[in-house]
Amino acid sequence: MARLNIKNINPHVVEAQYAVRGELAVKSEVYRAKIRKGEGKDLPFKEVISANIGNPQQLDQKPITFFRQVLSLLENPKLLEHEDVLINSLGYKTDVIERAKTLLSQVGSVGAYSASAGAPGIKESIAKFLERRDGFPADPSRIYLSGGASSGVNTLLHIICAGQNSGILIPIPQYPLYTAALAVLQAKCVPYYLDESQNWGTSLATIKESYEKAKSEGTDVRAIVVINPGNPTGASLSEADIGSIIDFATQEKLVVIADEVYQTNVFLGTFHSFREVLLKKQKDAPGKYDSLELASLHSISKGMVGECGHRGGYFELIGFDPEVEEQVYKFVSVMLCAPVIGQCLVELMVNPPREGDPSFELYDKEYNGIFNSLKERAFALYNAFKDMEGVKCGEPQGSMYLFPTITLPAKAIEAAKKEGRSPDEFYCLRLLDATGVCLVAGSGFGQKEGTLHFRTTFLAPGTEWVGSIKKFHKEFMDEFR
Amino acid sequence: MARLNIKNINPHVVEAQYAVRGELAVKSEVYRAKIRKGEGKDLPFKEVISANIGNPQQLDQKPITFFRQVLSLLENPKLLEHEDVLINSLGYKTDVIERAKTLLSQVGSVGAYSASAGAPGIKESIAKFLERRDGFPADPSRIYLSGGASSGVNTLLHIICAGQNSGILIPIPQYPLYTAALAVLQAKCVPYYLDESQNWGTSLATIKESYEKAKSEGTDVRAIVVINPGNPTGASLSEADIGSIIDFATQEKLVVIADEVYQTNVFLGTFHSFREVLLKKQKDAPGKYDSLELASLHSISKGMVGECGHRGGYFELIGFDPEVEEQVYKFVSVMLCAPVIGQCLVELMVNPPREGDPSFELYDKEYNGIFNSLKERAFALYNAFKDMEGVKCGEPQGSMYLFPTITLPAKAIEAAKKEGRSPDEFYCLRLLDATGVCLVAGSGFGQKEGTLHFRTTFLAPGTEWVGSIKKFHKEFMDEFR
């Protein structure tokens, strides 16, 4: 045996790509460290703007007070011995104290492992939320707490993919967790393209075409992933579109994996969950949809919660074989349990203060403030892109991202080729070097051949960074025109 | 495609076994739920004792005050606007407040993603701890924060195992995370037996024999896992034993994976880290050990910290090829980062209050109280086992477990066979049904053929449960004699 080297370690890990934290992100961290140490004087910018990753609290988003007050009591339950101080000197409301007591009675200590799939009381609270959201009851025993949605996706793909012949339908562009996990699992990504001309909606015809092609090549297509609202596109699917995907998946016996982590980040139209549409269909046509297997995921990382550092989330299974669920349970149990404080935050997200509760007014104000500020920034960025030569961007619909098309001059494409990079990577790297703004090139998510994009979050505050993108873009276009 | 079923899902997940949370644990949770709902009146016990899993705070262990005070401030930084209240009304010391400020300046918000391998400031603090512990400086850039040690082990095995031909030397008995992860990765477990007659120590001759046998069968043996102090055995290795494993691994170019999560749970002898022994050897024989690749893991889940619900840990790499480290970085980045509040708890663990600090006295008292109480319980349990017919148990050495041998009557072995169970599983199931005490059968960790064991934690308070084991055991032996 030789020592470990790039040629003899797991080739499937080596294959996997994850641009969101790739070369550009690493370089941006080097710049950030330089600036912190006071060694950034030769750089043409004063700070690094991480617009590459949906990390709200790294930028401007403040945590919601009610959530964090409860968490502070969960971390130090001894504070509950001083209710008067909490209320009179620290401004904690009584519902904060009550909620902390309820959660502590359910988990014991947040320092203890919970049951493998999550604390039972928290799963019950999620079930009630699903019922309120969709109008149909949920079974807590089919809910699995996870360390963010990413770990849930990883679990589901591990169960579903049975080898090199297994294929999963993945939207392109996609969040690259999916292709990275499939690479590690040696399973096939069966890409279906989203329709940029239709605001990045799904086209059933395109899905069918990809599916039939993969089937004809011998791939055992097992599931379809839908990211709704979309990442990186922001697109929010209509009830009809969701219905047609459910019809198709039922007919072809495909598992539906509905990644719904951006369900509250919707600016245009209304969010419909796959669960809601499926259960309506099951009610309207008894028996017809009973065989469909739906896994839907949610997370505390996005939305107005934005608590990604706490790594909390859950997935719910509908229609799965009990023996398969036993394997899901075993798989999650090997990693013991999701972080318990993150589980508690999931409970707070799905069961926030309601009208009349002492904490409601502040909660509501903070929640709406975050929503409106995200929407405002999305449109400010969108308007800036409208003025930029060769940049085309759809109106902001949701999620935390814009994903504009860029058309670059032939000389720039040539220069990129010389460096062995895709043109959009080349562009993003030059942008980072010039402005300190870190984006992700469209090639990191997948895009139709011959098209170029980048993804940017609209989380960063202020307009200075948008101005610096505009200035860079003009200079770049002038240089390579 | 058919719907998902046990025959068509990932066969390697189906193969994986994880007894710590297996059938027995599931049944114990059913009993617990029954009792909670007031439906346990027909059961022969009043409560379930989870001695199957090292979950200190589920049982009697209280979190350390300093840690939790800091965490409460990290979760609700607005409390820092009321220092006078914290100090005068809530008993927070000034070092609690200072530490919270330092950590917040390093992570920003605990709700934000950190850098993929962990917050830089926390990695620096771990490096300083390693230097204090071992006498040799550490490089923070080679430290990776993880969600408990389990997720670190999962990362390492994913990188090292390159397919069905890759083999990893695993101690037997072992913590079954290792064999479960290898099953999912389709890599080979190359078992080496620990020597029960030598207090479960490692025998280099046995390791070599296993290694040579695997090699002769064509297995590409890539690494050796050592759990020190041992799980489930509690054994703590001598410096000489560690040295001989390092010599062997250097000679055969094997990666050493040192699972050192029980490093502070040592009652007998002194803990020596693999890192310390390796770096001493590198100093004493320059050049000779430079090629050795060592990955060592630690966690906040065990020891006097016992914060397993927070899912925190780290691993440090020594001697790895930079291109391989890049792949480690990429692999962890796909899951974004370890829980940030857990990362902060790692920092608190490795950098606790010192003599002279305002919080030291209480910290020291709590720390020693937990240590002494664990030791006391270990010996109480050990003494109870001494009185039990057919039970043999070595003196408690460390970790949180005892792993006695049991000799069961032939009739019991027959009865187990009829149920399709191993005799120790049969015994543990009967024990659970009779007493509510949940153990793990030795077969869940692996054991020499023809021997039987069980693992029990010594975390549960009181002696009543120990008495009920004794009573059950007598009745069981009488029934099957």
CSV table of C-alpha atoms in Angstrom, one decimal, chain B residues 119-453:
chain,number,residue,atom,x,y,z
B,119,ALA,CA,-14.5,28.7,12.7
B,120,PRO,CA,-10.8,29.7,12.4
B,121,GLY,CA,-10.6,31.1,16.0
B,122,ILE,CA,-11.9,27.8,17.4
B,123,LYS,CA,-9.4,25.8,15.4
B,124,GLU,CA,-6.6,28.0,16.9
B,125,SER,CA,-7.9,27.3,20.4
B,126,ILE,CA,-7.9,23.5,19.7
B,127,ALA,CA,-4.4,23.7,18.4
B,128,LYS,CA,-3.2,25.4,21.6
B,129,PHE,CA,-4.9,22.7,23.6
B,130,LEU,CA,-3.1,20.0,21.6
B,131,GLU,CA,0.1,21.7,22.3
B,132,ARG,CA,-0.5,21.9,26.1
B,133,ARG,CA,-1.7,18.3,26.1
B,134,ASP,CA,1.1,16.7,24.1
B,135,GLY,CA,4.0,19.2,24.3
B,136,PHE,CA,4.1,19.7,20.6
B,137,PRO,CA,2.6,22.6,18.5
B,138,ALA,CA,-0.4,21.9,16.2
B,139,ASP,CA,-1.4,23.4,12.9
B,140,PRO,CA,-4.9,24.9,13.1
B,141,SER,CA,-5.3,24.4,9.3
B,142,ARG,CA,-5.2,20.6,9.8
B,143,ILE,CA,-8.1,20.6,12.3
B,144,TYR,CA,-11.6,19.9,11.1
B,145,LEU,CA,-14.6,20.5,13.3
B,146,SER,CA,-17.3,17.8,13.0
B,147,GLY,CA,-20.8,17.0,14.2
B,148,GLY,CA,-19.6,14.7,17.0
B,149,ALA,CA,-16.7,12.2,16.3
B,150,SER,CA,-19.1,10.0,14.3
B,151,SER,CA,-19.3,12.4,11.5
B,152,GLY,CA,-15.5,12.7,11.5
B,153,VAL,CA,-15.1,9.0,11.3
B,154,ASN,CA,-17.6,8.9,8.4
B,155,THR,CA,-15.6,11.6,6.6
B,156,LEU,CA,-12.3,9.8,7.1
B,157,LEU,CA,-13.6,6.4,5.9
B,158,HIS,CA,-15.2,8.0,2.9
B,159,ILE,CA,-11.9,9.4,1.8
B,160,ILE,CA,-9.7,6.4,2.6
B,161,CYS,CA,-11.9,3.6,1.2
B,162,ALA,CA,-11.6,3.3,-2.5
B,163,GLY,CA,-13.9,0.3,-3.2
B,164,GLN,CA,-14.6,-3.3,-2.3
B,165,ASN,CA,-11.0,-4.1,-2.1
B,166,SER,CA,-10.1,-1.5,0.5
B,167,GLY,CA,-9.8,-2.9,4.0
B,168,ILE,CA,-9.6,-1.2,7.4
B,169,LEU,CA,-8.2,-2.9,10.5
B,170,ILE,CA,-10.9,-2.6,13.2
B,171,PRO,CA,-10.6,-3.8,16.8
B,172,ILE,CA,-13.1,-6.4,17.9
B,173,PRO,CA,-15.0,-5.7,20.0
B,174,GLN,CA,-15.6,-2.3,18.5
B,175,TYR,CA,-18.0,0.6,18.5
B,176,PRO,CA,-20.3,-0.5,15.6
B,177,LEU,CA,-20.2,2.8,13.8
B,178,TYR,CA,-17.1,1.5,12.1
B,179,THR,CA,-18.5,-1.7,10.7
B,180,ALA,CA,-21.7,0.1,9.7
B,181,ALA,CA,-19.9,2.8,7.8
B,182,LEU,CA,-17.7,0.2,6.1
B,183,ALA,CA,-20.7,-1.8,5.0
B,184,VAL,CA,-22.3,1.3,3.5
B,185,LEU,CA,-19.0,2.1,1.7
B,186,GLN,CA,-18.7,-1.5,0.5
B,187,ALA,CA,-15.2,-1.7,2.0
B,188,LYS,CA,-13.8,-4.6,4.1
B,189,CYS,CA,-13.6,-4.7,7.9
B,190,VAL,CA,-10.3,-6.5,8.7
B,191,PRO,CA,-11.0,-7.5,12.3
B,192,TYR,CA,-8.2,-7.8,14.9
B,193,TYR,CA,-9.2,-9.2,18.3
B,194,LEU,CA,-8.4,-7.4,21.5
B,195,ASP,CA,-7.0,-9.6,24.3
B,196,GLU,CA,-9.6,-10.1,27.1
B,197,SER,CA,-7.1,-11.9,29.2
B,198,GLN,CA,-4.8,-8.8,29.1
B,199,ASN,CA,-7.6,-6.4,30.1
B,200,TRP,CA,-8.6,-5.9,26.5
B,201,GLY,CA,-5.2,-4.6,25.4
B,202,THR,CA,-4.0,-4.7,21.8
B,203,SER,CA,-1.6,-7.4,20.8
B,204,LEU,CA,0.7,-6.5,18.0
B,205,ALA,CA,1.1,-10.2,17.0
B,206,THR,CA,-2.7,-10.4,16.6
B,207,ILE,CA,-2.8,-7.3,14.5
B,208,LYS,CA,0.0,-8.5,12.3
B,209,GLU,CA,-1.7,-11.8,11.8
B,210,SER,CA,-5.0,-10.2,10.7
B,211,TYR,CA,-3.1,-7.9,8.5
B,212,GLU,CA,-1.1,-10.6,6.8
B,213,LYS,CA,-4.1,-12.8,6.3
B,214,ALA,CA,-6.1,-10.0,4.7
B,215,LYS,CA,-3.2,-9.1,2.5
B,216,SER,CA,-2.8,-12.6,1.4
B,217,GLU,CA,-6.4,-12.7,0.4
B,218,GLY,CA,-5.8,-9.7,-1.8
B,219,THR,CA,-7.3,-7.0,0.4
B,220,ASP,CA,-5.7,-3.6,0.1
B,221,VAL,CA,-5.4,-2.8,3.9
B,222,ARG,CA,-5.3,1.0,4.2
B,223,ALA,CA,-5.7,2.0,7.8
B,224,ILE,CA,-5.9,0.8,11.3
B,225,VAL,CA,-8.5,2.1,13.7
B,226,VAL,CA,-7.6,2.2,17.4
B,227,ILE,CA,-10.2,3.2,20.0
B,228,ASN,CA,-8.3,4.4,23.0
B,229,PRO,CA,-9.6,4.3,25.7
B,230,GLY,CA,-11.6,1.5,24.4
B,231,ASN,CA,-15.3,1.3,23.5
B,232,PRO,CA,-16.9,-1.1,24.7
B,233,THR,CA,-13.9,-2.3,26.7
B,234,GLY,CA,-12.7,0.8,28.6
B,235,ALA,CA,-9.0,-0.3,28.1
B,236,SER,CA,-6.4,2.4,28.1
B,237,LEU,CA,-3.3,1.7,26.0
B,238,SER,CA,0.2,2.1,27.4
B,239,GLU,CA,2.7,4.4,25.6
B,240,ALA,CA,4.7,1.3,24.6
B,241,ASP,CA,1.6,-0.3,23.0
B,242,ILE,CA,0.8,2.9,21.1
B,243,GLY,CA,4.4,3.1,20.0
B,244,SER,CA,4.4,-0.4,18.6
B,245,ILE,CA,1.2,0.3,16.6
B,246,ILE,CA,2.9,3.4,15.2
B,247,ASP,CA,6.0,1.4,14.2
B,248,PHE,CA,3.9,-1.2,12.5
B,249,ALA,CA,1.7,1.4,10.7
B,250,THR,CA,4.7,3.3,9.5
B,251,GLN,CA,6.3,0.2,8.2
B,252,GLU,CA,3.2,-0.9,6.4
B,253,LYS,CA,2.1,2.6,5.3
B,254,LEU,CA,-1.2,2.4,7.1
B,255,VAL,CA,-3.2,5.4,8.1
B,256,VAL,CA,-3.8,5.4,11.9
B,257,ILE,CA,-7.3,6.5,12.9
B,258,ALA,CA,-7.1,7.2,16.7
B,259,ASP,CA,-10.6,7.5,18.2
B,260,GLU,CA,-9.8,9.2,21.5
B,261,VAL,CA,-13.2,10.4,22.5
B,262,TYR,CA,-12.8,8.9,26.0
B,263,GLN,CA,-9.5,10.5,26.7
B,264,THR,CA,-10.6,12.0,30.0
B,265,ASN,CA,-12.6,8.9,31.1
B,266,VAL,CA,-9.6,7.1,32.5
B,267,PHE,CA,-9.6,5.5,35.9
B,268,LEU,CA,-6.5,3.3,35.6
B,269,GLY,CA,-3.2,4.4,34.2
B,270,THR,CA,-2.7,7.6,32.2
B,271,PHE,CA,-4.0,8.6,28.8
B,272,HIS,CA,-1.4,8.9,26.1
B,273,SER,CA,-2.5,10.3,22.7
B,274,PHE,CA,-1.3,8.8,19.5
B,275,ARG,CA,-0.3,12.3,18.5
B,276,GLU,CA,2.0,12.7,21.6
B,277,VAL,CA,3.7,9.3,21.0
B,278,LEU,CA,4.1,9.9,17.3
B,279,LEU,CA,5.6,13.4,17.7
B,280,LYS,CA,8.0,12.2,20.4
B,281,LYS,CA,9.1,9.5,18.0
B,282,GLN,CA,9.5,12.0,15.2
B,283,LYS,CA,11.7,14.1,17.4
B,284,ASP,CA,13.8,11.1,18.6
B,285,ALA,CA,14.3,9.6,15.2
B,286,PRO,CA,14.2,12.5,12.6
B,287,GLY,CA,12.8,11.4,9.3
B,288,LYS,CA,11.8,7.9,10.3
B,289,TYR,CA,8.2,8.6,11.0
B,290,ASP,CA,7.5,11.5,8.6
B,291,SER,CA,5.5,9.4,6.3
B,292,LEU,CA,2.9,8.3,8.9
B,293,GLU,CA,-0.6,9.6,8.4
B,294,LEU,CA,-2.4,10.0,11.7
B,295,ALA,CA,-6.0,11.2,12.1
B,296,SER,CA,-7.1,11.6,15.7
B,297,LEU,CA,-10.6,12.4,16.9
B,298,HIS,CA,-12.1,14.0,19.9
B,299,SER,CA,-15.7,14.9,21.0
B,300,ILE,CA,-17.8,16.9,23.4
B,301,SER,CA,-20.1,13.9,23.8
B,302,LYS,CA,-18.1,12.0,26.5
B,303,GLY,CA,-15.9,12.8,29.4
B,304,MET,CA,-17.1,15.2,32.0
B,305,VAL,CA,-18.6,17.4,29.3
B,306,GLY,CA,-21.1,14.8,28.2
B,307,GLU,CA,-22.8,17.1,25.7
B,308,CYS,CA,-23.6,14.6,23.0
B,309,GLY,CA,-26.9,16.2,22.1
B,310,HIS,CA,-24.9,19.2,20.8
B,311,ARG,CA,-23.1,17.1,18.2
B,312,GLY,CA,-19.6,18.6,18.5
B,313,GLY,CA,-16.1,17.2,17.9
B,314,TYR,CA,-13.1,17.6,15.7
B,315,PHE,CA,-10.3,15.6,14.1
B,316,GLU,CA,-6.7,16.6,13.4
B,317,LEU,CA,-4.7,15.3,10.5
B,318,ILE,CA,-0.9,14.8,10.6
B,319,GLY,CA,1.2,13.7,7.6
B,320,PHE,CA,-1.6,13.7,5.0
B,321,ASP,CA,-0.9,14.7,1.4
B,322,PRO,CA,-2.2,18.2,0.7
B,323,GLU,CA,-4.2,17.0,-2.3
B,324,VAL,CA,-5.9,14.5,0.0
B,325,GLU,CA,-6.7,17.2,2.5
B,326,GLU,CA,-8.3,19.2,-0.2
B,327,GLN,CA,-10.7,16.3,-0.8
B,328,VAL,CA,-11.4,16.2,3.0
B,329,TYR,CA,-12.2,19.8,2.8
B,330,LYS,CA,-14.5,19.4,-0.1
B,331,PHE,CA,-16.3,16.4,1.5
B,332,VAL,CA,-17.0,18.3,4.7
B,333,SER,CA,-18.0,21.4,2.7
B,334,VAL,CA,-20.9,19.6,1.0
B,335,MET,CA,-22.5,19.3,4.4
B,336,LEU,CA,-21.6,23.0,4.9
B,337,CYS,CA,-20.3,23.0,8.5
B,338,ALA,CA,-20.6,21.4,11.9
B,339,PRO,CA,-23.2,23.0,14.2
B,340,VAL,CA,-21.7,26.3,15.3
B,341,ILE,CA,-22.9,26.2,18.9
B,342,GLY,CA,-21.3,22.7,19.1
B,343,GLN,CA,-18.1,24.2,17.8
B,344,CYS,CA,-18.2,26.8,20.5
B,345,LEU,CA,-18.7,24.0,23.1
B,346,VAL,CA,-15.6,22.3,21.7
B,347,GLU,CA,-13.7,25.5,22.3
B,348,LEU,CA,-15.0,25.6,25.9
B,349,MET,CA,-14.0,22.0,26.5
B,350,VAL,CA,-10.4,22.5,25.3
B,351,ASN,CA,-10.1,25.9,27.0
B,352,PRO,CA,-11.9,25.6,30.3
B,353,PRO,CA,-11.5,28.1,33.2
B,354,ARG,CA,-8.1,27.9,34.8
B,355,GLU,CA,-6.9,28.4,38.3
B,356,GLY,CA,-7.4,32.0,39.3
B,357,ASP,CA,-10.3,32.6,36.8
B,358,PRO,CA,-13.6,33.6,38.5
B,359,SER,CA,-15.4,30.5,37.3
B,360,PHE,CA,-12.6,28.0,38.1
B,361,GLU,CA,-13.7,26.9,41.5
B,362,LEU,CA,-17.1,25.9,40.5
B,363,TYR,CA,-15.9,24.3,37.3
B,364,ASP,CA,-13.3,22.3,39.1
B,365,LYS,CA,-15.8,21.1,41.7
B,366,GLU,CA,-18.3,20.1,39.1
B,367,TYR,CA,-15.7,18.4,36.9
B,368,ASN,CA,-14.2,16.4,39.7
B,369,GLY,CA,-17.7,15.6,41.1
B,370,ILE,CA,-18.7,14.0,37.8
B,371,PHE,CA,-15.4,12.1,37.5
B,372,ASN,CA,-15.6,10.7,41.0
B,373,SER,CA,-19.2,9.8,40.7
B,374,LEU,CA,-18.6,7.9,37.4
B,375,LYS,CA,-15.7,6.0,39.0
B,376,GLU,CA,-17.8,5.1,42.0
B,377,ARG,CA,-20.6,3.8,39.9
B,378,ALA,CA,-18.2,1.9,37.7
B,379,PHE,CA,-16.9,0.1,40.7
B,380,ALA,CA,-20.4,-0.5,42.3
B,381,LEU,CA,-21.4,-2.2,39.1
B,382,TYR,CA,-18.2,-4.1,38.9
B,383,ASN,CA,-18.7,-5.4,42.4
B,384,ALA,CA,-22.2,-6.4,41.6
B,385,PHE,CA,-21.0,-8.4,38.6
B,386,LYS,CA,-18.5,-10.2,40.8
B,387,ASP,CA,-21.3,-11.8,42.7
B,388,MET,CA,-23.2,-13.0,39.6
B,389,GLU,CA,-22.9,-16.6,38.6
B,390,GLY,CA,-21.2,-17.0,35.2
B,391,VAL,CA,-20.3,-13.3,34.9
B,392,LYS,CA,-16.7,-12.2,34.7
B,393,CYS,CA,-15.6,-8.6,34.4
B,394,GLY,CA,-12.3,-6.9,34.4
B,395,GLU,CA,-11.7,-4.0,36.8
B,396,PRO,CA,-13.1,-0.7,35.4
B,397,GLN,CA,-10.4,1.1,33.5
B,398,GLY,CA,-12.1,3.9,31.7
B,399,SER,CA,-14.7,5.1,29.1
B,400,MET,CA,-18.3,4.8,30.3
B,401,TYR,CA,-18.8,1.1,29.9
B,402,LEU,CA,-18.3,-2.4,31.4
B,403,PHE,CA,-18.2,-5.3,29.1
B,404,PRO,CA,-18.4,-8.5,31.1
B,405,THR,CA,-18.2,-12.0,29.8
B,406,ILE,CA,-21.3,-14.1,30.5
B,407,THR,CA,-21.4,-17.9,30.4
B,408,LEU,CA,-24.9,-19.1,29.8
B,409,PRO,CA,-26.4,-22.6,30.4
B,410,ALA,CA,-26.8,-24.8,27.3
B,411,LYS,CA,-30.5,-24.7,27.6
B,412,ALA,CA,-30.5,-20.9,27.3
B,413,ILE,CA,-28.3,-21.2,24.2
B,414,GLU,CA,-30.8,-23.7,22.7
B,415,ALA,CA,-33.8,-21.5,23.5
B,416,ALA,CA,-32.0,-18.5,21.8
B,417,LYS,CA,-31.4,-20.6,18.8
B,418,LYS,CA,-35.1,-21.5,18.5
B,419,GLU,CA,-35.9,-17.8,18.4
B,420,GLY,CA,-33.2,-17.2,15.8
B,421,ARG,CA,-31.2,-15.0,18.1
B,422,SER,CA,-27.6,-15.0,19.4
B,423,PRO,CA,-27.6,-16.2,23.1
B,424,ASP,CA,-26.5,-12.8,24.4
B,425,GLU,CA,-29.2,-11.0,22.5
B,426,PHE,CA,-31.7,-13.4,23.9
B,427,TYR,CA,-30.4,-12.7,27.4
B,428,CYS,CA,-30.5,-8.9,26.9
B,429,LEU,CA,-34.0,-9.1,25.6
B,430,ARG,CA,-35.2,-11.1,28.5
B,431,LEU,CA,-33.5,-8.7,30.8
B,432,LEU,CA,-35.2,-5.8,29.2
B,433,ASP,CA,-38.6,-7.4,29.4
B,434,ALA,CA,-38.1,-8.3,33.1
B,435,THR,CA,-36.4,-5.2,34.4
B,436,GLY,CA,-36.6,-2.3,31.9
B,437,VAL,CA,-32.8,-2.2,31.8
B,438,CYS,CA,-31.6,-1.8,28.2
B,439,LEU,CA,-28.1,-3.2,27.5
B,440,VAL,CA,-26.4,-4.1,24.2
B,441,ALA,CA,-25.4,-7.7,23.5
B,442,GLY,CA,-21.8,-8.4,22.9
B,443,SER,CA,-22.6,-9.6,19.4
B,444,GLY,CA,-23.4,-6.0,18.5
B,445,PHE,CA,-19.7,-5.1,18.9
B,446,GLY,CA,-18.2,-8.4,17.8
B,447,GLN,CA,-16.6,-10.9,20.1
B,448,LYS,CA,-14.5,-14.1,19.7
B,449,GLU,CA,-16.6,-17.0,18.6
B,450,GLY,CA,-17.9,-19.0,21.5
B,451,THR,CA,-17.8,-16.1,23.9
B,452,LEU,CA,-20.7,-14.0,25.1
B,453,HIS,CA,-20.8,-10.5,26.5
